[in-house]
C-alpha atoms as a printed R data frame, in Angstrom:
   type eleno elety resid chain resno       x      y      z
1  ATOM     1    CA   MET     A     1   0.000  0.000  0.000
2  ATOM     2    CA   LYS     A     2   1.358  3.378 -0.894
3  ATOM     3    CA   LEU     A     3   2.195  5.855  1.831
4  ATOM     4    CA   GLU     A     4  -0.250  8.450  0.485
5  ATOM     5    CA   ILE     A     5  -3.151  5.996  0.616
6  ATOM     6    CA   ALA     A     6  -2.237  4.933  4.157
7  ATOM     7    CA   ARG     A     7  -2.078  8.579  5.276
8  ATOM     8    CA   GLY     A     8  -5.473  9.274  3.708
9  ATOM     9    CA   LEU     A     9  -7.074  6.268  5.404
10 ATOM    10    CA   PHE     A    10  -5.525  7.252  8.720
11 ATOM    11    CA   LEU     A    11  -6.863 10.793  8.345
12 ATOM    12    CA   VAL     A    12 -10.359  9.516  7.535
13 ATOM    13    CA   ALA     A    13 -10.254  7.138 10.521
14 ATOM    14    CA   ALA     A    14  -9.060  9.899 12.857
15 ATOM    15    CA   LEU     A    15 -11.820 12.238 11.697
16 ATOM    16    CA   ALA     A    16 -14.395  9.476 12.171
17 ATOM    17    CA   VAL     A    17 -13.236  8.804 15.732
18 ATOM    18    CA   ALA     A    18 -13.236 12.523 16.537
19 ATOM    19    CA   SER     A    19 -16.749 12.998 15.143
20 ATOM    20    CA   VAL     A    20 -18.102 10.004 17.085
21 ATOM    21    CA   ALA     A    21 -16.480 11.297 20.275
22 ATOM    22    CA   MET     A    22 -17.952 14.754 19.736
23 ATOM    23    CA   ALA     A    23 -21.410 13.302 19.100
24 ATOM    24    CA   ALA     A    24 -21.204 11.170 22.262
25 ATOM    25    CA   TRP     A    25 -20.031 14.082 24.435
26 ATOM    26    CA   GLN     A    26 -23.252 16.028 24.857
27 ATOM    27    CA   GLU     A    27 -23.259 18.397 27.805
28 ATOM    28    CA   PRO     A    28 -26.532 19.966 28.874
29 ATOM    29    CA   ARG     A    29 -26.954 23.457 27.551
30 ATOM    30    CA   ALA     A    30 -27.637 26.432 29.763
31 ATOM    31    CA   GLN     A    31 -31.338 27.033 30.043
32 ATOM    32    CA   VAL     A    32 -33.729 28.898 32.272
33 ATOM    33    CA   LEU     A    33 -36.018 26.792 34.420
34 ATOM    34    CA   SER     A    34 -39.334 28.408 35.057
35 ATOM    35    CA   ALA     A    35 -41.930 27.539 37.647
36 ATOM    36    CA   GLU     A    36 -45.479 28.609 38.223
37 ATOM    37    CA   ASP     A    37 -46.476 29.529 41.767
38 ATOM    38    CA   GLY     A    38 -43.045 28.537 43.090
39 ATOM    39    CA   GLU     A    39 -43.654 24.803 42.644
40 ATOM    40    CA   GLY     A    40 -41.051 24.114 39.956
41 ATOM    41    CA   ILE     A    41 -38.043 21.892 39.656
42 ATOM    42    CA   GLY     A    42 -35.572 22.535 42.435
43 ATOM    43    CA   GLY     A    43 -37.921 24.830 44.286
44 ATOM    44    CA   MET     A    44 -37.238 25.897 47.813
45 ATOM    45    CA   SER     A    45 -38.805 23.865 50.541
46 ATOM    46    CA   LYS     A    46 -41.403 25.722 52.567
47 ATOM    47    CA   ALA     A    47 -40.620 23.735 55.719
48 ATOM    48    CA   PRO     A    48 -38.174 25.387 58.151
49 ATOM    49    CA   LYS     A    49 -34.792 23.724 58.521
50 ATOM    50    CA   ALA     A    50 -34.152 21.784 61.689
51 ATOM    51    CA   GLN     A    51 -31.642 23.220 64.153
52 ATOM    52    CA   THR     A    52 -28.640 20.940 64.657
53 ATOM    53    CA   THR     A    53 -26.301 21.064 67.618
54 ATOM    54    CA   GLU     A    54 -23.521 18.946 66.107
55 ATOM    55    CA   ARG     A    55 -19.983 20.168 66.586
56 ATOM    56    CA   PRO     A    56 -17.385 19.791 63.834
57 ATOM    57    CA   ASP     A    57 -14.882 16.972 64.131
58 ATOM    58    CA   HIS     A    58 -11.608 18.821 64.756
59 ATOM    59    CA   GLY     A    59  -9.520 15.766 63.915
60 ATOM    60    CA   LEU     A    60 -11.113 15.595 60.474
61 ATOM    61    CA   LEU     A    61 -10.620 19.330 59.965
62 ATOM    62    CA   LEU     A    62  -6.947 18.970 60.904
63 ATOM    63    CA   LEU     A    63  -6.537 16.053 58.505
64 ATOM    64    CA   MET     A    64  -8.108 18.033 55.658
65 ATOM    65    CA   PHE     A    65  -5.866 21.025 56.419
66 ATOM    66    CA   GLY     A    66  -2.782 18.805 56.441
67 ATOM    67    CA   LEU     A    67  -3.723 17.194 53.149
68 ATOM    68    CA   ALA     A    68  -4.318 20.605 51.563
69 ATOM    69    CA   GLN     A    69  -0.921 21.849 52.794
70 ATOM    70    CA   GLY     A    70   0.820 18.720 51.560
71 ATOM    71    CA   LYS     A    71  -0.732 19.098 48.127
72 ATOM    72    CA   ALA     A    72   0.318 22.749 47.881
73 ATOM    73    CA   GLY     A    73   3.941 22.110 48.850
């Protein structure tokens, strides 16, 4: 097979793979969600949030801080 033919087939195959990948990679487009009377998708709950008295785990916070510092340095 001649080199020119092989290059052409490779180019066609590469374009086919790229077009299939682009067609498969569909991200949702930005759109405005509307709701009537506040009862739409992702609407705010009308119930009040419960008060929690949990305290943060300081050991976990220290671990996260240490990991963040190790990643930065």
